[in-house]
Amino acid sequence: MAAKRKSKGAYMISAVAEMYEIHPQTLRLYEREGLLKPSRTEGNTRLYTDEDLERLEFILNLARDLGVNIAGIAIILQMRERMEEMNRQMQSFVEYVRSEMLTRFHQGSPSAGAIVPMRKPTVVIKVGTKP
């Protein structure tokens, strides 16, 4: 199913339809439903980038191979975008924690690199009580 692309560039709707053996109306439907967002020329011609084609391949895989309808595809794409955003946030947090730990470690005190500062435990002995 994956079409062979030779260069980075933009493709017109007729070329994309031919590459993926789908009707141009299907591409227009996907755009109307918000699944694809091709750029436009000044003359309002749709231009599909390599990223658009990757997204189209994912959509076609869901529709053709897995039998997912348009509403399901929309939900899956939204969930995928949310997961990617959460992953970016998590990576940012991990990088922040890593840099904080390195900064504290280089400050020199034994507990400076710890996320939670360590204290020496205090032992309280009560005289005259039974354990």
mmCIF file of N, CA and C in Angstrom:
data_model
loop_
_atom_site.group_PDB
_atom_site.id
_atom_site.type_symbol
_atom_site.label_atom_id
_atom_site.label_comp_id
_atom_site.label_asym_id
_atom_site.label_seq_id
_atom_site.Cartn_x
_atom_site.Cartn_y
_atom_site.Cartn_z
ATOM 1 N N MET A 1 0.812 -1.192 0.000
ATOM 2 C CA MET A 1 0.000 0.000 0.000
ATOM 3 C C MET A 1 0.854 1.255 0.000
ATOM 4 N N ALA A 2 1.989 1.244 0.644
ATOM 5 C CA ALA A 2 2.811 2.439 0.739
ATOM 6 C C ALA A 2 3.317 2.827 -0.643
ATOM 7 N N ALA A 3 3.093 4.068 -0.993
ATOM 8 C CA ALA A 3 3.551 4.564 -2.283
ATOM 9 C C ALA A 3 5.016 4.948 -2.167
ATOM 10 N N LYS A 4 5.715 4.866 -3.275
ATOM 11 C CA LYS A 4 7.126 5.222 -3.267
ATOM 12 C C LYS A 4 7.248 6.702 -3.601
ATOM 13 N N ARG A 5 7.939 7.414 -2.686
ATOM 14 C CA ARG A 5 8.170 8.837 -2.898
ATOM 15 C C ARG A 5 9.661 9.052 -3.079
ATOM 16 N N LYS A 6 10.020 9.785 -4.086
ATOM 17 C CA LYS A 6 11.422 9.957 -4.404
ATOM 18 C C LYS A 6 12.011 11.223 -3.803
ATOM 19 N N SER A 7 11.216 12.276 -3.672
ATOM 20 C CA SER A 7 11.783 13.544 -3.238
ATOM 21 C C SER A 7 10.876 14.222 -2.228
ATOM 22 N N LYS A 8 11.466 15.214 -1.569
ATOM 23 C CA LYS A 8 10.656 16.023 -0.672
ATOM 24 C C LYS A 8 9.981 17.079 -1.528
ATOM 25 N N GLY A 9 8.710 17.274 -1.304
ATOM 26 C CA GLY A 9 8.016 18.260 -2.093
ATOM 27 C C GLY A 9 6.545 18.233 -1.784
ATOM 28 N N ALA A 10 5.797 18.785 -2.683
ATOM 29 C CA ALA A 10 4.360 18.831 -2.520
ATOM 30 C C ALA A 10 3.720 18.157 -3.727
ATOM 31 N N TYR A 11 2.630 17.476 -3.465
ATOM 32 C CA TYR A 11 1.953 16.708 -4.509
ATOM 33 C C TYR A 11 0.526 17.213 -4.659
ATOM 34 N N MET A 12 0.077 17.290 -5.892
ATOM 35 C CA MET A 12 -1.302 17.700 -6.157
ATOM 36 C C MET A 12 -2.236 16.523 -5.902
ATOM 37 N N ILE A 13 -3.504 16.832 -5.735
ATOM 38 C CA ILE A 13 -4.493 15.826 -5.363
ATOM 39 C C ILE A 13 -4.555 14.675 -6.370
ATOM 40 N N SER A 14 -4.420 14.984 -7.655
ATOM 41 C CA SER A 14 -4.501 13.925 -8.669
ATOM 42 C C SER A 14 -3.327 12.959 -8.540
ATOM 43 N N ALA A 15 -2.145 13.474 -8.263
ATOM 44 C CA ALA A 15 -0.969 12.618 -8.105
ATOM 45 C C ALA A 15 -1.104 11.741 -6.860
ATOM 46 N N VAL A 16 -1.602 12.307 -5.777
ATOM 47 C CA VAL A 16 -1.772 11.542 -4.536
ATOM 48 C C VAL A 16 -2.823 10.460 -4.735
ATOM 49 N N ALA A 17 -3.920 10.817 -5.376
ATOM 50 C CA ALA A 17 -4.988 9.840 -5.627
ATOM 51 C C ALA A 17 -4.467 8.677 -6.459
ATOM 52 N N GLU A 18 -3.652 8.975 -7.441
ATOM 53 C CA GLU A 18 -3.098 7.925 -8.289
ATOM 54 C C GLU A 18 -2.093 7.060 -7.523
ATOM 55 N N MET A 19 -1.220 7.697 -6.720
ATOM 56 C CA MET A 19 -0.218 6.952 -5.957
ATOM 57 C C MET A 19 -0.859 5.944 -5.009
ATOM 58 N N TYR A 20 -1.964 6.356 -4.386
ATOM 59 C CA TYR A 20 -2.590 5.514 -3.361
ATOM 60 C C TYR A 20 -3.838 4.776 -3.855
ATOM 61 N N GLU A 21 -4.099 4.908 -5.147
ATOM 62 C CA GLU A 21 -5.245 4.229 -5.770
ATOM 63 C C GLU A 21 -6.544 4.516 -5.023
ATOM 64 N N ILE A 22 -6.781 5.801 -4.797
ATOM 65 C CA ILE A 22 -8.040 6.240 -4.201
ATOM 66 C C ILE A 22 -8.615 7.355 -5.051
ATOM 67 N N HIS A 23 -9.894 7.606 -4.905
ATOM 68 C CA HIS A 23 -10.559 8.667 -5.666
ATOM 69 C C HIS A 23 -10.237 10.015 -5.027
ATOM 70 N N PRO A 24 -10.045 11.058 -5.842
ATOM 71 C CA PRO A 24 -9.800 12.386 -5.280
ATOM 72 C C PRO A 24 -10.898 12.838 -4.298
ATOM 73 N N GLN A 25 -12.135 12.370 -4.528
ATOM 74 C CA GLN A 25 -13.212 12.734 -3.599
ATOM 75 C C GLN A 25 -12.956 12.173 -2.206
ATOM 76 N N THR A 26 -12.283 11.044 -2.130
ATOM 77 C CA THR A 26 -11.953 10.474 -0.824
ATOM 78 C C THR A 26 -10.997 11.407 -0.083
ATOM 79 N N LEU A 27 -10.022 11.945 -0.793
ATOM 80 C CA LEU A 27 -9.098 12.901 -0.180
ATOM 81 C C LEU A 27 -9.830 14.163 0.262
ATOM 82 N N ARG A 28 -10.769 14.611 -0.554
ATOM 83 C CA ARG A 28 -11.566 15.795 -0.175
ATOM 84 C C ARG A 28 -12.411 15.505 1.063
ATOM 85 N N LEU A 29 -12.962 14.291 1.134
ATOM 86 C CA LEU A 29 -13.746 13.892 2.304
ATOM 87 C C LEU A 29 -12.877 13.885 3.554
ATOM 88 N N TYR A 30 -11.685 13.308 3.446
ATOM 89 C CA TYR A 30 -10.772 13.273 4.590
ATOM 90 C C TYR A 30 -10.425 14.693 5.053
ATOM 91 N N GLU A 31 -10.297 15.592 4.093
ATOM 92 C CA GLU A 31 -10.015 16.989 4.457
ATOM 93 C C GLU A 31 -11.231 17.621 5.132
ATOM 94 N N ARG A 32 -12.411 17.387 4.566
ATOM 95 C CA ARG A 32 -13.646 17.935 5.149
ATOM 96 C C ARG A 32 -13.851 17.463 6.580
ATOM 97 N N GLU A 33 -13.498 16.206 6.836
ATOM 98 C CA GLU A 33 -13.667 15.624 8.166
ATOM 99 C C GLU A 33 -12.528 16.002 9.117
ATOM 100 N N GLY A 34 -11.528 16.724 8.609
ATOM 101 C CA GLY A 34 -10.427 17.175 9.452
ATOM 102 C C GLY A 34 -9.325 16.155 9.640
ATOM 103 N N LEU A 35 -9.348 15.080 8.870
ATOM 104 C CA LEU A 35 -8.329 14.048 9.003
ATOM 105 C C LEU A 35 -7.023 14.451 8.311
ATOM 106 N N LEU A 36 -7.137 15.179 7.229
ATOM 107 C CA LEU A 36 -5.979 15.692 6.483
ATOM 108 C C LEU A 36 -6.108 17.200 6.365
ATOM 109 N N LYS A 37 -4.960 17.867 6.352
ATOM 110 C CA LYS A 37 -4.965 19.327 6.208
ATOM 111 C C LYS A 37 -3.894 19.737 5.203
ATOM 112 N N PRO A 38 -4.155 19.507 3.911
ATOM 113 C CA PRO A 38 -3.138 19.898 2.926
ATOM 114 C C PRO A 38 -3.033 21.419 2.837
ATOM 115 N N SER A 39 -1.859 21.887 2.447
ATOM 116 C CA SER A 39 -1.701 23.327 2.244
ATOM 117 C C SER A 39 -2.362 23.694 0.915
ATOM 118 N N ARG A 40 -2.473 24.987 0.668
ATOM 119 C CA ARG A 40 -3.116 25.466 -0.563
ATOM 120 C C ARG A 40 -2.213 26.484 -1.255
ATOM 121 N N THR A 41 -2.296 26.494 -2.581
ATOM 122 C CA THR A 41 -1.593 27.517 -3.356
ATOM 123 C C THR A 41 -2.466 28.763 -3.397
ATOM 124 N N GLU A 42 -1.952 29.812 -4.000
ATOM 125 C CA GLU A 42 -2.750 31.027 -4.148
ATOM 126 C C GLU A 42 -3.985 30.763 -5.004
ATOM 127 N N GLY A 43 -3.879 29.803 -5.904
ATOM 128 C CA GLY A 43 -5.014 29.439 -6.749
ATOM 129 C C GLY A 43 -5.932 28.421 -6.088
ATOM 130 N N ASN A 44 -5.708 28.126 -4.809
ATOM 131 C CA ASN A 44 -6.524 27.232 -4.001
ATOM 132 C C ASN A 44 -6.344 25.750 -4.347
ATOM 133 N N THR A 45 -5.238 25.403 -4.994
ATOM 134 C CA THR A 45 -4.948 24.011 -5.304
ATOM 135 C C THR A 45 -4.378 23.335 -4.059
ATOM 136 N N ARG A 46 -4.868 22.155 -3.766
ATOM 137 C CA ARG A 46 -4.368 21.400 -2.613
ATOM 138 C C ARG A 46 -2.969 20.869 -2.913
ATOM 139 N N LEU A 47 -2.083 20.999 -1.917
ATOM 140 C CA LEU A 47 -0.740 20.456 -2.030
ATOM 141 C C LEU A 47 -0.466 19.598 -0.806
ATOM 142 N N TYR A 48 -0.109 18.340 -1.059
ATOM 143 C CA TYR A 48 0.147 17.379 0.008
ATOM 144 C C TYR A 48 1.652 17.227 0.192
ATOM 145 N N THR A 49 2.122 17.417 1.425
ATOM 146 C CA THR A 49 3.541 17.262 1.750
ATOM 147 C C THR A 49 3.821 15.800 2.089
ATOM 148 N N ASP A 50 5.095 15.500 2.292
ATOM 149 C CA ASP A 50 5.474 14.145 2.702
ATOM 150 C C ASP A 50 4.822 13.786 4.040
ATOM 151 N N GLU A 51 4.719 14.757 4.947
ATOM 152 C CA GLU A 51 4.067 14.504 6.235
ATOM 153 C C GLU A 51 2.581 14.191 6.032
ATOM 154 N N ASP A 52 1.938 14.911 5.113
ATOM 155 C CA ASP A 52 0.530 14.629 4.795
ATOM 156 C C ASP A 52 0.385 13.207 4.263
ATOM 157 N N LEU A 53 1.342 12.786 3.427
ATOM 158 C CA LEU A 53 1.274 11.452 2.845
ATOM 159 C C LEU A 53 1.495 10.376 3.905
ATOM 160 N N GLU A 54 2.367 10.635 4.870
ATOM 161 C CA GLU A 54 2.553 9.684 5.964
ATOM 162 C C GLU A 54 1.257 9.538 6.758
ATOM 163 N N ARG A 55 0.611 10.665 7.011
ATOM 164 C CA ARG A 55 -0.659 10.638 7.741
ATOM 165 C C ARG A 55 -1.719 9.905 6.921
ATOM 166 N N LEU A 56 -1.742 10.146 5.609
ATOM 167 C CA LEU A 56 -2.689 9.461 4.726
ATOM 168 C C LEU A 56 -2.458 7.957 4.752
ATOM 169 N N GLU A 57 -1.208 7.533 4.731
ATOM 170 C CA GLU A 57 -0.908 6.101 4.796
ATOM 171 C C GLU A 57 -1.456 5.492 6.085
ATOM 172 N N PHE A 58 -1.313 6.211 7.194
ATOM 173 C CA PHE A 58 -1.841 5.734 8.473
ATOM 174 C C PHE A 58 -3.367 5.632 8.404
ATOM 175 N N ILE A 59 -4.005 6.660 7.836
ATOM 176 C CA ILE A 59 -5.466 6.671 7.700
ATOM 177 C C ILE A 59 -5.927 5.505 6.832
ATOM 178 N N LEU A 60 -5.252 5.302 5.704
ATOM 179 C CA LEU A 60 -5.639 4.224 4.801
ATOM 180 C C LEU A 60 -5.424 2.857 5.440
ATOM 181 N N ASN A 61 -4.389 2.733 6.250
ATOM 182 C CA ASN A 61 -4.159 1.479 6.967
ATOM 183 C C ASN A 61 -5.329 1.206 7.917
ATOM 184 N N LEU A 62 -5.757 2.219 8.638
ATOM 185 C CA LEU A 62 -6.893 2.049 9.547
ATOM 186 C C LEU A 62 -8.160 1.689 8.774
ATOM 187 N N ALA A 63 -8.407 2.397 7.685
ATOM 188 C CA ALA A 63 -9.649 2.198 6.930
ATOM 189 C C ALA A 63 -9.643 0.880 6.150
ATOM 190 N N ARG A 64 -8.585 0.638 5.396
ATOM 191 C CA ARG A 64 -8.558 -0.532 4.512
ATOM 192 C C ARG A 64 -8.251 -1.824 5.260
ATOM 193 N N ASP A 65 -7.217 -1.789 6.057
ATOM 194 C CA ASP A 65 -6.743 -3.025 6.679
ATOM 195 C C ASP A 65 -7.491 -3.381 7.954
ATOM 196 N N LEU A 66 -7.902 -2.365 8.697
ATOM 197 C CA LEU A 66 -8.545 -2.621 9.981
ATOM 198 C C LEU A 66 -10.046 -2.354 9.977
ATOM 199 N N GLY A 67 -10.564 -1.765 8.905
ATOM 200 C CA GLY A 67 -11.997 -1.542 8.790
ATOM 201 C C GLY A 67 -12.549 -0.457 9.702
ATOM 202 N N VAL A 68 -11.715 0.486 10.091
ATOM 203 C CA VAL A 68 -12.153 1.565 10.976
ATOM 204 C C VAL A 68 -12.889 2.612 10.148
ATOM 205 N N ASN A 69 -14.027 3.094 10.671
ATOM 206 C CA ASN A 69 -14.774 4.123 9.947
ATOM 207 C C ASN A 69 -14.179 5.507 10.218
ATOM 208 N N ILE A 70 -14.706 6.523 9.537
ATOM 209 C CA ILE A 70 -14.133 7.866 9.616
ATOM 210 C C ILE A 70 -14.172 8.426 11.035
ATOM 211 N N ALA A 71 -15.277 8.191 11.748
ATOM 212 C CA ALA A 71 -15.366 8.688 13.126
ATOM 213 C C ALA A 71 -14.306 8.020 14.000
ATOM 214 N N GLY A 72 -14.108 6.734 13.809
ATOM 215 C CA GLY A 72 -13.081 6.019 14.570
ATOM 216 C C GLY A 72 -11.689 6.502 14.234
ATOM 217 N N ILE A 73 -11.447 6.761 12.959
ATOM 218 C CA ILE A 73 -10.144 7.275 12.536
ATOM 219 C C ILE A 73 -9.877 8.611 13.201
ATOM 220 N N ALA A 74 -10.892 9.478 13.238
ATOM 221 C CA ALA A 74 -10.728 10.793 13.873
ATOM 222 C C ALA A 74 -10.355 10.642 15.343
ATOM 223 N N ILE A 75 -11.020 9.742 16.042
ATOM 224 C CA ILE A 75 -10.735 9.522 17.465
ATOM 225 C C ILE A 75 -9.321 8.976 17.647
ATOM 226 N N ILE A 76 -8.938 8.025 16.812
ATOM 227 C CA ILE A 76 -7.599 7.441 16.913
ATOM 228 C C ILE A 76 -6.532 8.498 16.651
ATOM 229 N N LEU A 77 -6.746 9.346 15.643
ATOM 230 C CA LEU A 77 -5.771 10.395 15.356
ATOM 231 C C LEU A 77 -5.666 11.396 16.505
ATOM 232 N N GLN A 78 -6.808 11.749 17.113
ATOM 233 C CA GLN A 78 -6.780 12.666 18.265
ATOM 234 C C GLN A 78 -6.022 12.043 19.425
ATOM 235 N N MET A 79 -6.299 10.773 19.696
ATOM 236 C CA MET A 79 -5.607 10.088 20.794
ATOM 237 C C MET A 79 -4.106 9.994 20.510
ATOM 238 N N ARG A 80 -3.776 9.744 19.274
ATOM 239 C CA ARG A 80 -2.358 9.648 18.892
ATOM 240 C C ARG A 80 -1.655 10.991 19.107
ATOM 241 N N GLU A 81 -2.307 12.086 18.726
ATOM 242 C CA GLU A 81 -1.726 13.417 18.922
ATOM 243 C C GLU A 81 -1.571 13.731 20.404
ATOM 244 N N ARG A 82 -2.567 13.355 21.211
ATOM 245 C CA ARG A 82 -2.468 13.582 22.657
ATOM 246 C C ARG A 82 -1.327 12.778 23.261
ATOM 247 N N MET A 83 -1.186 11.537 22.815
ATOM 248 C CA MET A 83 -0.097 10.697 23.326
ATOM 249 C C MET A 83 1.264 11.278 22.944
ATOM 250 N N GLU A 84 1.383 11.799 21.728
ATOM 251 C CA GLU A 84 2.641 12.408 21.304
ATOM 252 C C GLU A 84 2.950 13.645 22.143
ATOM 253 N N GLU A 85 1.920 14.440 22.446
ATOM 254 C CA GLU A 85 2.107 15.626 23.286
ATOM 255 C C GLU A 85 2.504 15.220 24.704
ATOM 256 N N MET A 86 1.845 14.205 25.240
ATOM 257 C CA MET A 86 2.197 13.718 26.577
ATOM 258 C C MET A 86 3.630 13.194 26.596
ATOM 259 N N ASN A 87 4.043 12.528 25.548
ATOM 260 C CA ASN A 87 5.409 12.028 25.452
ATOM 261 C C ASN A 87 6.407 13.189 25.431
ATOM 262 N N ARG A 88 6.094 14.244 24.674
ATOM 263 C CA ARG A 88 6.969 15.424 24.647
ATOM 264 C C ARG A 88 7.078 16.041 26.035
ATOM 265 N N GLN A 89 5.946 16.150 26.735
ATOM 266 C CA GLN A 89 5.957 16.714 28.086
ATOM 267 C C GLN A 89 6.766 15.839 29.034
ATOM 268 N N MET A 90 6.605 14.535 28.916
ATOM 269 C CA MET A 90 7.336 13.613 29.777
ATOM 270 C C MET A 90 8.835 13.717 29.509
ATOM 271 N N GLN A 91 9.235 13.779 28.254
ATOM 272 C CA GLN A 91 10.648 13.923 27.916
ATOM 273 C C GLN A 91 11.209 15.224 28.472
ATOM 274 N N SER A 92 10.427 16.280 28.402
ATOM 275 C CA SER A 92 10.842 17.565 28.954
ATOM 276 C C SER A 92 11.017 17.467 30.465
ATOM 277 N N PHE A 93 10.093 16.794 31.133
ATOM 278 C CA PHE A 93 10.183 16.619 32.584
ATOM 279 C C PHE A 93 11.405 15.792 32.967
ATOM 280 N N VAL A 94 11.637 14.712 32.238
ATOM 281 C CA VAL A 94 12.799 13.857 32.518
ATOM 282 C C VAL A 94 14.083 14.660 32.339
ATOM 283 N N GLU A 95 14.154 15.473 31.308
ATOM 284 C CA GLU A 95 15.339 16.297 31.078
ATOM 285 C C GLU A 95 15.513 17.318 32.205
ATOM 286 N N TYR A 96 14.415 17.887 32.686
ATOM 287 C CA TYR A 96 14.468 18.834 33.802
ATOM 288 C C TYR A 96 15.001 18.145 35.058
ATOM 289 N N VAL A 97 14.469 16.962 35.376
ATOM 290 C CA VAL A 97 14.906 16.223 36.566
ATOM 291 C C VAL A 97 16.376 15.853 36.431
ATOM 292 N N ARG A 98 16.773 15.423 35.259
ATOM 293 C CA ARG A 98 18.174 15.053 35.029
ATOM 294 C C ARG A 98 19.088 16.254 35.262
ATOM 295 N N SER A 99 18.729 17.395 34.711
ATOM 296 C CA SER A 99 19.586 18.579 34.880
ATOM 297 C C SER A 99 19.605 19.039 36.333
ATOM 298 N N GLU A 100 18.470 18.950 37.016
ATOM 299 C CA GLU A 100 18.427 19.310 38.444
ATOM 300 C C GLU A 100 19.321 18.395 39.258
ATOM 301 N N MET A 101 19.255 17.108 38.988
ATOM 302 C CA MET A 101 20.081 16.157 39.734
ATOM 303 C C MET A 101 21.561 16.406 39.486
ATOM 304 N N LEU A 102 21.926 16.676 38.241
ATOM 305 C CA LEU A 102 23.326 16.966 37.939
ATOM 306 C C LEU A 102 23.788 18.239 38.625
ATOM 307 N N THR A 103 22.943 19.253 38.623
ATOM 308 C CA THR A 103 23.281 20.509 39.281
ATOM 309 C C THR A 103 23.498 20.292 40.768
ATOM 310 N N ARG A 104 22.591 19.572 41.396
ATOM 311 C CA ARG A 104 22.725 19.318 42.837
ATOM 312 C C ARG A 104 23.914 18.420 43.143
ATOM 313 N N PHE A 105 24.172 17.475 42.281
ATOM 314 C CA PHE A 105 25.304 16.585 42.488
ATOM 315 C C PHE A 105 26.617 17.359 42.461
ATOM 316 N N HIS A 106 26.718 18.315 41.538
ATOM 317 C CA HIS A 106 27.946 19.095 41.400
ATOM 318 C C HIS A 106 28.092 20.138 42.496
ATOM 319 N N GLN A 107 27.059 20.348 43.296
ATOM 320 C CA GLN A 107 27.161 21.297 44.406
ATOM 321 C C GLN A 107 27.976 20.713 45.550
ATOM 322 N N GLY A 108 28.135 19.404 45.595
ATOM 323 C CA GLY A 108 29.071 18.820 46.516
ATOM 324 C C GLY A 108 28.546 18.098 47.724
ATOM 325 N N SER A 109 27.414 18.410 48.277
ATOM 326 C CA SER A 109 26.981 17.711 49.482
ATOM 327 C C SER A 109 26.426 16.344 49.105
ATOM 328 N N PRO A 110 26.556 15.354 49.998
ATOM 329 C CA PRO A 110 26.142 13.986 49.665
ATOM 330 C C PRO A 110 24.672 13.882 49.287
ATOM 331 N N SER A 111 23.839 14.667 49.928
ATOM 332 C CA SER A 111 22.408 14.554 49.631
ATOM 333 C C SER A 111 21.959 15.571 48.595
ATOM 334 N N ALA A 112 22.905 16.363 48.072
ATOM 335 C CA ALA A 112 22.524 17.409 47.123
ATOM 336 C C ALA A 112 21.953 16.838 45.835
ATOM 337 N N GLY A 113 22.389 15.645 45.437
ATOM 338 C CA GLY A 113 21.890 15.049 44.212
ATOM 339 C C GLY A 113 20.571 14.331 44.380
ATOM 340 N N ALA A 114 20.105 14.204 45.607
ATOM 341 C CA ALA A 114 18.868 13.478 45.865
ATOM 342 C C ALA A 114 17.664 14.333 45.513
ATOM 343 N N ILE A 115 16.655 13.689 45.029
ATOM 344 C CA ILE A 115 15.414 14.407 44.722
ATOM 345 C C ILE A 115 14.760 14.870 46.018
ATOM 346 N N VAL A 116 14.759 13.974 47.003
ATOM 347 C CA VAL A 116 14.248 14.308 48.334
ATOM 348 C C VAL A 116 15.464 14.420 49.245
ATOM 349 N N PRO A 117 15.667 15.580 49.877
ATOM 350 C CA PRO A 117 16.842 15.737 50.729
ATOM 351 C C PRO A 117 16.858 14.680 51.836
ATOM 352 N N MET A 118 18.050 14.151 52.113
ATOM 353 C CA MET A 118 18.178 13.117 53.136
ATOM 354 C C MET A 118 18.605 13.766 54.443
ATOM 355 N N ARG A 119 18.076 13.221 55.537
ATOM 356 C CA ARG A 119 18.480 13.668 56.867
ATOM 357 C C ARG A 119 18.962 12.454 57.637
ATOM 358 N N LYS A 120 19.826 12.712 58.567
ATOM 359 C CA LYS A 120 20.249 11.623 59.433
ATOM 360 C C LYS A 120 19.102 11.311 60.374
ATOM 361 N N PRO A 121 18.800 10.053 60.554
ATOM 362 C CA PRO A 121 17.698 9.720 61.451
ATOM 363 C C PRO A 121 18.069 10.040 62.895
ATOM 364 N N THR A 122 17.074 10.485 63.619
ATOM 365 C CA THR A 122 17.296 10.749 65.035
ATOM 366 C C THR A 122 16.675 9.614 65.823
ATOM 367 N N VAL A 123 17.405 9.159 66.817
ATOM 368 C CA VAL A 123 16.937 8.057 67.642
ATOM 369 C C VAL A 123 16.543 8.633 68.996
ATOM 370 N N VAL A 124 15.338 8.368 69.396
ATOM 371 C CA VAL A 124 14.851 8.835 70.683
ATOM 372 C C VAL A 124 14.722 7.629 71.593
ATOM 373 N N ILE A 125 15.407 7.686 72.739
ATOM 374 C CA ILE A 125 15.342 6.595 73.699
ATOM 375 C C ILE A 125 14.627 7.127 74.941
ATOM 376 N N LYS A 126 13.548 6.495 75.263
ATOM 377 C CA LYS A 126 12.805 6.889 76.457
ATOM 378 C C LYS A 126 13.257 5.996 77.600
ATOM 379 N N VAL A 127 13.599 6.619 78.668
ATOM 380 C CA VAL A 127 14.093 5.896 79.837
ATOM 381 C C VAL A 127 12.899 5.541 80.710
ATOM 382 N N GLY A 128 12.880 4.308 81.138
ATOM 383 C CA GLY A 128 11.858 3.883 82.071
ATOM 384 C C GLY A 128 10.608 3.335 81.427
ATOM 385 N N THR A 129 10.613 3.098 80.151
ATOM 386 C CA THR A 129 9.450 2.495 79.506
ATOM 387 C C THR A 129 9.867 1.154 78.946
ATOM 388 N N LYS A 130 8.881 0.281 78.838
ATOM 389 C CA LYS A 130 9.146 -1.038 78.288
ATOM 390 C C LYS A 130 8.795 -1.023 76.800
ATOM 391 N N PRO A 131 9.604 -1.706 76.006
ATOM 392 C CA PRO A 131 9.318 -1.761 74.567
ATOM 393 C C PRO A 131 8.096 -2.568 74.222
#
